[in-house]
Structure formats: structure tokens, C-alpha cells
Coordinates of C-alpha atoms and ligand atoms in Angstrom, one line a residue:
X1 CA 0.0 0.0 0.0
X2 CA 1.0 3.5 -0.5
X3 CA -0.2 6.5 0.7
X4 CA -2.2 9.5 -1.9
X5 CA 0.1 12.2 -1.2
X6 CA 4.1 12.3 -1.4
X7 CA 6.9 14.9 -0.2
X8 CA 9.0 16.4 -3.6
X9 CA 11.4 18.7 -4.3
X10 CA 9.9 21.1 -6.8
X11 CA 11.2 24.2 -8.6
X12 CA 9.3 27.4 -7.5
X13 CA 10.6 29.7 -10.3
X14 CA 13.4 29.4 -12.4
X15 CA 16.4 30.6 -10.7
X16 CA 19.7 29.4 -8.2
X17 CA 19.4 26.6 -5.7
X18 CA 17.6 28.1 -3.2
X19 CA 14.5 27.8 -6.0
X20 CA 14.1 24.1 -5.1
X21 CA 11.6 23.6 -2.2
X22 CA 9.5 20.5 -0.5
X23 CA 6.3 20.6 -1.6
X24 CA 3.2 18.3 -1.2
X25 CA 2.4 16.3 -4.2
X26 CA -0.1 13.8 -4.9
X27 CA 1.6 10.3 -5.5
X28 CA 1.6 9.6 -9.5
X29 CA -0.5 7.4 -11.0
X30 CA 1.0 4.2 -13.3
X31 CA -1.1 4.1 -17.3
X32 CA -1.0 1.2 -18.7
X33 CA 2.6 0.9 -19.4
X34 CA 3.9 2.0 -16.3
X35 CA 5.1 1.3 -13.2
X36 CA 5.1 3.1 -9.8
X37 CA 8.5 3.3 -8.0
X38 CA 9.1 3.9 -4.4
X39 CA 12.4 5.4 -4.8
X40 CA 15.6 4.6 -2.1
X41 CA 17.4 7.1 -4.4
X42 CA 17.5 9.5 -6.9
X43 CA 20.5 10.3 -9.2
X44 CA 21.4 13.9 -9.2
X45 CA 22.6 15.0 -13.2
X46 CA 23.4 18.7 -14.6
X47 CA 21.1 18.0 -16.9
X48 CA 18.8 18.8 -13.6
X49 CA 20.8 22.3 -12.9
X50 CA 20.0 23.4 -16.2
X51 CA 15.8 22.9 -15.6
X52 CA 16.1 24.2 -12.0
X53 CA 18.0 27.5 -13.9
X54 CA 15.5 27.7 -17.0
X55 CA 17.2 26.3 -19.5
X56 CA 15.9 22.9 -19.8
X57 CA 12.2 22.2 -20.0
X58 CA 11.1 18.9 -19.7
X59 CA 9.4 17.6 -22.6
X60 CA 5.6 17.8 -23.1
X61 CA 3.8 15.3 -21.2
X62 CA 6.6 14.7 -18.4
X63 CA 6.6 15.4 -14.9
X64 CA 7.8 19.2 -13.8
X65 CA 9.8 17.9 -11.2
X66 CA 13.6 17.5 -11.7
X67 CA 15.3 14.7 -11.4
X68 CA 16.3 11.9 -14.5
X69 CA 16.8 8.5 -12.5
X70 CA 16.4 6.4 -9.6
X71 CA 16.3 2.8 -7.7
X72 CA 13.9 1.6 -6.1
X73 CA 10.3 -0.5 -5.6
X74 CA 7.7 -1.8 -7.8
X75 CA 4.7 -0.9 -5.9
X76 CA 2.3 -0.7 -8.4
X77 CA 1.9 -1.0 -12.0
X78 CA -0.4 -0.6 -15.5
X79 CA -2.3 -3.3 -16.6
X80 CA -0.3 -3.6 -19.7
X81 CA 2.6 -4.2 -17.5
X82 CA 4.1 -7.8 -17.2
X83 CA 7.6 -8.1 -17.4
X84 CA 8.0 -6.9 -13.8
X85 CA 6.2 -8.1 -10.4
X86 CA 5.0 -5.9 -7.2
X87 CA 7.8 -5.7 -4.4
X88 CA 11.2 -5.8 -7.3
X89 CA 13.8 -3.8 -6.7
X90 CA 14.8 -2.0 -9.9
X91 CA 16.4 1.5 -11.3
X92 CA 14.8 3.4 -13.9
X93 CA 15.5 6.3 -16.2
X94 CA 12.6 8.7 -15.6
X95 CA 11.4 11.5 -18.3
X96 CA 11.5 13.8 -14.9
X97 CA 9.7 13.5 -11.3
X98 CA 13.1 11.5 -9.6
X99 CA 13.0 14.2 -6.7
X100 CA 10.4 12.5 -5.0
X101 CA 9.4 9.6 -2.8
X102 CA 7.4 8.2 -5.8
X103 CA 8.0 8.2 -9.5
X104 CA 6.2 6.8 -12.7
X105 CA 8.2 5.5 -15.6
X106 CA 7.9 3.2 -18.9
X107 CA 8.1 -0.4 -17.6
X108 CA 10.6 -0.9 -20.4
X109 CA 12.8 1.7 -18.9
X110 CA 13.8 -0.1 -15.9
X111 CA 16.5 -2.6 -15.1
X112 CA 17.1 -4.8 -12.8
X113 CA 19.7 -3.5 -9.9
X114 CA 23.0 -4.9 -11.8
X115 CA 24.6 -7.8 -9.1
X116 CA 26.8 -5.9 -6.6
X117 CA 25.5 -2.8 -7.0
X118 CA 24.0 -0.7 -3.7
X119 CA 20.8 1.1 -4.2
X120 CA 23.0 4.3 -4.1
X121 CA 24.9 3.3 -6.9
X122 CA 21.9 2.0 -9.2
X123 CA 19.9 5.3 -8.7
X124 CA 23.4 6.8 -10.3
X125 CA 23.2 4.6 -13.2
X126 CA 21.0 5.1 -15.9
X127 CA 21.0 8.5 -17.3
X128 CA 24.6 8.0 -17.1
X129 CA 24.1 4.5 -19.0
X130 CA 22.1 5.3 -21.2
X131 CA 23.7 8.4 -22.7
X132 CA 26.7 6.8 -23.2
X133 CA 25.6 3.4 -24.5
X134 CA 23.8 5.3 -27.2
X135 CA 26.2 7.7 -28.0
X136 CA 29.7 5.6 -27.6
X137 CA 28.6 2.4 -28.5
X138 CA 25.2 3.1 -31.0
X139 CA 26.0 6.4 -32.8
X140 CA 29.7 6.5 -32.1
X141 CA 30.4 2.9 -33.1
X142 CA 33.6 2.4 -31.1
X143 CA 35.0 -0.4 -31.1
X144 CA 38.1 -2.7 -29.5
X145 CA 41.5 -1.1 -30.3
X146 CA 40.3 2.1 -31.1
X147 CA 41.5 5.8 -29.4
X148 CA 38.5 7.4 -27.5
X149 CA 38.8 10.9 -26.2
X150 CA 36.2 12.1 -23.6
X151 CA 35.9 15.3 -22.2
X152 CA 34.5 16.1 -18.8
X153 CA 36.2 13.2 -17.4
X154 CA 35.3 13.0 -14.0
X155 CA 31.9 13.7 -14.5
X156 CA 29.3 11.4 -14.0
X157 CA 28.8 10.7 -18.0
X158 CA 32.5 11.1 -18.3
X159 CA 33.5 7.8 -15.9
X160 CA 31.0 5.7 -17.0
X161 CA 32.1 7.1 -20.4
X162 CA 36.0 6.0 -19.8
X163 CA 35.0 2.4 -18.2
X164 CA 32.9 1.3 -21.0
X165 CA 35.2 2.6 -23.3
X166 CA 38.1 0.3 -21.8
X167 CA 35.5 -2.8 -21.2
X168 CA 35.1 -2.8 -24.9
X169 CA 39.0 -2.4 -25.4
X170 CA 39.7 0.4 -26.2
X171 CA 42.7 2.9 -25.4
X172 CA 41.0 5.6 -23.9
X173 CA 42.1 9.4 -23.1
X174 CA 40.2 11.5 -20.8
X175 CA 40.6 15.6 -19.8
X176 CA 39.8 17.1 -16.4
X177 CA 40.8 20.5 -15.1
X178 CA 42.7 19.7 -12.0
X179 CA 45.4 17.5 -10.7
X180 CA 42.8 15.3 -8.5
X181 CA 40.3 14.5 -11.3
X182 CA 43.6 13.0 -13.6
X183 CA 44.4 10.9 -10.6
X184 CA 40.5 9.8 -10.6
X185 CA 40.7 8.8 -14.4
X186 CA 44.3 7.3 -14.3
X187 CA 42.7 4.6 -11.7
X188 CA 40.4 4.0 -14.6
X189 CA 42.6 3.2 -16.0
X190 CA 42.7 6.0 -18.9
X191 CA 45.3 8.6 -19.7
X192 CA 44.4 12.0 -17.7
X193 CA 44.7 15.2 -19.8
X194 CA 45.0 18.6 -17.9
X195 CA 43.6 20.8 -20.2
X196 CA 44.6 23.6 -18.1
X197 CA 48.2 22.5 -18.8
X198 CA 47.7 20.4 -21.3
X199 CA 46.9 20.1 -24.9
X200 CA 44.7 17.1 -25.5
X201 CA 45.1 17.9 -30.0
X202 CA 48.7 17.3 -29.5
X203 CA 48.6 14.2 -27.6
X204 CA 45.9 12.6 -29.7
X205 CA 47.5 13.4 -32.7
X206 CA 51.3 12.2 -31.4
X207 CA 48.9 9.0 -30.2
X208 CA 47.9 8.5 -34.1
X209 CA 44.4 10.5 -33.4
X210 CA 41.1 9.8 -32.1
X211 CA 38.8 7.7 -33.8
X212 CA 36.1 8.7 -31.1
X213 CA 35.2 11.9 -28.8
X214 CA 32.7 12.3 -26.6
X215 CA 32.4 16.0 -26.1
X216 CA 30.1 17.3 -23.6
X217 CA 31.7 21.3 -24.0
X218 CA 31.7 22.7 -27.5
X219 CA 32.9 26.2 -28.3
X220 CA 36.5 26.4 -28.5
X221 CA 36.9 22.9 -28.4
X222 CA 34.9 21.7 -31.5
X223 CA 37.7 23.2 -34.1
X224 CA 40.4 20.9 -32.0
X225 CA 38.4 18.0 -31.8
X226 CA 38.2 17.9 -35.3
X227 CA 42.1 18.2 -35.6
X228 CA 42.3 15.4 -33.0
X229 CA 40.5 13.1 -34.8
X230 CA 42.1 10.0 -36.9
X231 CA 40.9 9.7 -40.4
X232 CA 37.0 7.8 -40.1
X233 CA 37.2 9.5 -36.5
X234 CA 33.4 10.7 -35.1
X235 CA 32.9 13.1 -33.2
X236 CA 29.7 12.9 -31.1
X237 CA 28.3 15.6 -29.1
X238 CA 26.4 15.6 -26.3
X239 CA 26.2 18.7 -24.1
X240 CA 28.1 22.8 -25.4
X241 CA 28.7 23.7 -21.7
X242 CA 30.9 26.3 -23.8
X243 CA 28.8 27.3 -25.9
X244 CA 27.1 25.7 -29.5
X245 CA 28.3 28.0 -31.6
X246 CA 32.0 28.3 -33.8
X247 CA 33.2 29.0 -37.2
X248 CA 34.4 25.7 -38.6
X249 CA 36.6 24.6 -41.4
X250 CA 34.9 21.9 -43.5
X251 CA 37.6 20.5 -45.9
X252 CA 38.5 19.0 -42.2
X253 CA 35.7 16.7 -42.2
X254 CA 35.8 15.8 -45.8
X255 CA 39.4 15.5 -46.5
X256 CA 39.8 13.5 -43.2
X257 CA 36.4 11.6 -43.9
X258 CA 34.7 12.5 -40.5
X259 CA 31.5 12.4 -38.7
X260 CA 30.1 14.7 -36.7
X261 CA 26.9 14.1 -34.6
X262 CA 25.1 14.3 -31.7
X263 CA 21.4 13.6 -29.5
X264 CA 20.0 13.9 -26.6
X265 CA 18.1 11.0 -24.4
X266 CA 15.2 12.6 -22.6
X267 CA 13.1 13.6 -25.5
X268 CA 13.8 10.5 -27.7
X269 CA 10.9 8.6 -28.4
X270 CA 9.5 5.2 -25.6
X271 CA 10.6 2.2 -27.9
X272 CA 13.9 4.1 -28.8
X273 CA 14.7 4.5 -25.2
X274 CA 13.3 0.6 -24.7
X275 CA 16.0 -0.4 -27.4
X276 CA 18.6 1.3 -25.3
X277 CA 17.6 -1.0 -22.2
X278 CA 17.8 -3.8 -24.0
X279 CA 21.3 -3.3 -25.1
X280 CA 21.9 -2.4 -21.8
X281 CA 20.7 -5.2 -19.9
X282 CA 22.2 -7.7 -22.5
X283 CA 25.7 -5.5 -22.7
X284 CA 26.7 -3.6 -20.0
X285 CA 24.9 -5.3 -16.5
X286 CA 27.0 -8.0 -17.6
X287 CA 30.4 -5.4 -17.8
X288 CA 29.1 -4.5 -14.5
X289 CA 28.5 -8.2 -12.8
X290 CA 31.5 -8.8 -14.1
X291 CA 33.5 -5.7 -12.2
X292 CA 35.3 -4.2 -15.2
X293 CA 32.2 -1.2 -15.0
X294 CA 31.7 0.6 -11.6
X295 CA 29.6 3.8 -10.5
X296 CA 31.8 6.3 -8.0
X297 CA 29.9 7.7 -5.7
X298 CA 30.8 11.9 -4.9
X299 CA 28.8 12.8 -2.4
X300 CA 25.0 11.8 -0.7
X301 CA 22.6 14.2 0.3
X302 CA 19.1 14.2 1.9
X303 CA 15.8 14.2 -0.4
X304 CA 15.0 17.5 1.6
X305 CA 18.9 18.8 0.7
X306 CA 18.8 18.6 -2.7
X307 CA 19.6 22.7 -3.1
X308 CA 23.0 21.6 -1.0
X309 CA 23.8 18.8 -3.9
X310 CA 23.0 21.1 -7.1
X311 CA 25.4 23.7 -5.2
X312 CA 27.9 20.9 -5.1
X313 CA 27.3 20.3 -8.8
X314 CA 27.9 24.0 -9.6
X315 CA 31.0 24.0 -8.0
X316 CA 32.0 21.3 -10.6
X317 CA 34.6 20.2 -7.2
X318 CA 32.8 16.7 -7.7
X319 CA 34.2 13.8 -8.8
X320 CA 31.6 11.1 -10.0
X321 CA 27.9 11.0 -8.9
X322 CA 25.9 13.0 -6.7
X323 CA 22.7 11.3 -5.2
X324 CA 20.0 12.1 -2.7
X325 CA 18.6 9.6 -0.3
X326 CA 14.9 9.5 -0.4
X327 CA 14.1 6.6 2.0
X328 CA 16.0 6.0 5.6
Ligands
LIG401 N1 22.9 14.6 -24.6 C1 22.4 13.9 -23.6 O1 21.6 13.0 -23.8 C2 22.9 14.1 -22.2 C3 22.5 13.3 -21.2 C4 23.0 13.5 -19.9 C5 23.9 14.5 -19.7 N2 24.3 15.3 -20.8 C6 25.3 16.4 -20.6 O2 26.5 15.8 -20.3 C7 27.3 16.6 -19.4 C8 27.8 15.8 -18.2 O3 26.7 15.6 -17.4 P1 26.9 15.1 -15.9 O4 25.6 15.1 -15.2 O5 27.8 14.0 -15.9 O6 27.7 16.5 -15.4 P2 28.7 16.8 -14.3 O7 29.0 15.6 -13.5 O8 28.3 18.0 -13.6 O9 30.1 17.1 -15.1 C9 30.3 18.2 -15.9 C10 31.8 18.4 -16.0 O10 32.2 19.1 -17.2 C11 33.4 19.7 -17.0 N3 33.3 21.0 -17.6 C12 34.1 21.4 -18.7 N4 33.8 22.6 -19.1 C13 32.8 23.1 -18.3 C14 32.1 24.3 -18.2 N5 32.2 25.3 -19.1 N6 31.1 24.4 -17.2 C15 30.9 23.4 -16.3 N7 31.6 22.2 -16.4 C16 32.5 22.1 -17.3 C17 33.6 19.9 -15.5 O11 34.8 19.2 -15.1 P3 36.3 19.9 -15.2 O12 36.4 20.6 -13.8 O13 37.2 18.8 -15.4 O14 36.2 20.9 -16.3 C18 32.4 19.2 -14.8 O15 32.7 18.4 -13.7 C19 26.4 17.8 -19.1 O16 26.7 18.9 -19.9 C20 25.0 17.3 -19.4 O17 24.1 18.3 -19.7 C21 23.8 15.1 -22.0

């Protein structure tokens, strides 16, 4: 049983931190395709910062609330719902509503929690998961023996980004602005580029060039990931925290023969999302069971604290995943 009404963390007005508040919500009803979670834990992305600022409305039909992902219990479900039974433990990629004792999702879009996993760490994995399955495995196409570049390395994309990477075989380079977040990716097991002192063009190109990058900052460095990439290389883009916009040379991409492309998860369509579980729970929870893909944990943080965890996010201090603990 569960009750009608629920505590959440909503966004008053579009703003800073201090914009998220508890509020009283009614507890979401499951349609026929859904389930009803009771959540341990939700998964904190920037993805969130942006709504909470403005700059990110969820898409039409989703919850207002912020907050991408979670673990927790099957409570309840639709009546066109039968791959998963009352009382399972699972975490779920949410179209929005995560900062909340309750959430609805696509049955589809849950996933069993992967073996040795806490609940902490499987409310940290799916947005994660699922961006970069589908844009390093799907649209980038990497495969074993090739040179992947990510940017944003310690971020929460950016790990699972460099462990999937290396659990397909790859050689992988990461950058990170600071002398703690290369130590993070070296125990990776990727080679740590300090862009503040280094120059990640010249060591991909004295490497023999990428033939992936994940970028998740655009501006100034879309013109040099197109010099660091290896003839066939792709560049996929994911996020412009720099900005979208630069003038580009295109006899680049076409004397070099490369791709550049791009997507974003939340407003892709049920069954496309559904297609990314599937590769996920027949792919990568094995990687996971198996140890050779991990989630670190940053920081936790109190359902009702969830203004303290974006502010830890905006520092961009963090290394790794922020969550907030929903159920004692
Ligand atoms: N397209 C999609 O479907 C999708 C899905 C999820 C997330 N995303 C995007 O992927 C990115 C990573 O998400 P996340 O939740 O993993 O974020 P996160 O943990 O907050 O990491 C972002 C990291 O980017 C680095 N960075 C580089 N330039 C930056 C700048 N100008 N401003 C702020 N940070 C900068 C920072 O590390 P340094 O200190 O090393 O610079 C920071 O830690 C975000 O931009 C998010 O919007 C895209």
C-alpha cells in the first residue's frame, strides 16, 4: 500500500538553488505501461541544474519535477505491464519526477539492480548508462583497439564514459581541469589530460588520433576535436557547456572523412529508449556483474537537501555522482 500524497522537491521559479523547495504532491498514478516506484534514491545529473536554472524544459507530457533516474520498488503498475512483479527492486531512467518519494516510468525503462550494485549506486546509473551506450557504443560505433577521447572526465557521463570505453577495449584518453580528477581517471585506467596545462590535439594526434570523442563542451573545443580526430574519426556531441556555436573549417571533415553528430536521451521517443535498455541489460549489466564497469559515488545528500547537492554540482569540485537519499 502506499499513501495518496508524497513529499518532492519542486522548482518554485526558475532561478539558483535556493529555487528548489518541499512541496506536497499527490503520489503519481502508473497508465498502462507503467510502473510506480518507491524510490531509495534518486540520481542527481546537470542535466537537472539546467531545468532548476530555466534552461531545460522537460518535454511535453513529463513530470515538472527534476530529477532523470532512480532505484527503487515496484509498488504498483499498469495493466499492460508484465515483465516486472509488485515488491522488485529495480532502477529506472525517468522522463522527470526523480526528486520525490514516488516516480512513474515506462516499464521498459527499468532494469534490474546490476549484481553488486547498492541502491546508491543503481539510482546513479542510468541517465549516465544510457547516454553513453547510445552515444559511444550506437552512434559512435567504437569499437576494440580504437582511441577514444572524452571530455568532462570525472563527471558522472565522463567515468562511465572511460569504463565502457576500456571494457570494450579500447585505449582511452580522458581531460579534467585539475590535478585530483587525472588521478580519478588514471585509476580507470585512462590517460588523464589537464587541459589547463595540457593540450589534448597534441597528444591525440602524437597518439595516431582519435577515432572517437565524446564531447560534452563545445565552443573552443569543437575546431580541435576535429584536428584530434584519426581519419573515419566521429565526433559525437552531447552537451556545449561552452557554448554551440564556432566557425568551422569543413575540408576538415571531408578531406579527413569524418562524422560529426550528436542527440539527446530525454526527449527520444519510448521504444527508442526501450531499445537502449535492452542493449543495456544484455551488454553492459553483464560489464558490470562482471567488475570491469563501476559507479563512483561523490557525495549523498538528503531528499529535503537537494539545493546543497546542485550547489555541489555547480562547483564542478565533484568527482563522480551525486545522489539524494529519499528513503532512511
Ligand atoms: N545529450 C544527452 O543525452 C545528455 C544526457 C546527460 C547529460 N548530458 C550532458 O553531459 C554533461 C555531463 O553531465 P553530468 O551530469 O555527468 O555532469 P557533471 O558531473 O556535472 O560534469 C560536468 C563536468 O564538465 C566539466 N566542464 C568542462 N567545461 C565546463 C564548463 N564550461 N562548465 C561546467 N563544467 C565544465 C567539469 O569538469 P572539469 O572541472 O574537469 O572541467 C564538470 O565536472 C552535461 O553537460 C550534461 O548536460 C547530456
Amino acid at each position: 500500500m502506499f499513501p495518496d500524497s508524497m513529499t518532492a522537491i519542486e522548482i518554485a521559479s526558475p532561478g539558483a538553488a535556493d529555487q528548489l523547495r518541499s512541496a506536497d504532491r499527490p503520489v503519481p498514478v502508473p497508465t498502462h505501461d507503467q510502473i510506480l516506484i518507491r524510490l531509495d534514491y534518486a540520481g542527481v545529473n546537470r542535466p537537472d541544474v539546467f531545468q532548476r536554472a530555466g534552461a531545460y524544459d522537460p518535454p511535453p507530457g513529463a513530470s515538472d519535477l527534476p530529477g532523470l533516474e532512480c532505484s527503487g520498488e515496484i509498488v504498483a503498475m499498469g495493466a499492460g505491464v508484465t515483465r516486472w512483479q509488485k515488491g522488485e527492486k529495480v532502477c529506472a531512467l525517468l522522463p522527470g519526477g526523480g526528486y520525490a518519494e514516488y516516480a512513474v516510468c515506462h516499464a521498459d525503462h527499468a532494469l534490474r539492480i546490476p549484481k553488486g550494485l547498492s541502491m546508491a549506486e543503481a539510482a546513479a546509473l542510468p541517465e549516465t548508462a544510457f547516454t553513453v551506450w547510445s552515444n559511444v557504443v550506437q552512434r559512435g560505433r567504437l569499437t576494440g583497439g580504437e582511441r577514444f577521447l572524452v571530455h568532462g572526465g570525472t563527471s558522472g557521463i565522463g567515468m562511465m564514459a572511460i569504463q565502457t570505453a576500456r571494457a570494450l577495449g579500447a585505449r582511452v584518453f580522458a581531460t579534467a581541469g585539475s590535478p585530483e580528477k587525472c588521478k580519478a581517471i588514471e585509476a580507470l585506467g585512462a590517460t588523464a589530460i589537464n587541459y589547463r596545462e595540457q593540450d589534448f590535439v597534441k597528444i591525440l594526434r602524437e597518439a595516431g588520433g582519435a577515432d572517437l570523442i565524446l564531447d560534452m563542451v563545445g565552443g573552443s573545443y569543437i575546431p580541435r576535436n576535429i584536428k584530434a580526430l584519426a581519419q573515419d574519426g566521429r565526433l559525437v556531441m552531447i552537451a556545449f557547456l561552452e557554448g554551440p556555436k564556432v566557425e568551422l573549417n569543413f575540408a576538415q571533415i571531408m578531406a579527413n572523412r569524418l562524422t560529426v553528430t550528436g542527440s539527446t536521451l530525454r526527449p527520444q521517443s519510448d521504444v527508442a529508449k526501450a531499445e537502449i535498455a535492452d542493449q543495456l541489460r544484455k551488454q553492459l549489466w553483464p560489464m558490470i556483474a562482471a567488475g570491469s564497469v563501476g559507479v563512483t559515488i561523490d557525495s549523498e545528500f538528503a531528499l529535503a537537501d537537494a539545493a546543497e547537492a546542485h550547489r555541489r554540482m555547480e562547483t564542478s569540485e565533484h568527482i563522480g555522482k551525486i545522489v539524494l537519499k529519499v528513503r532512511a
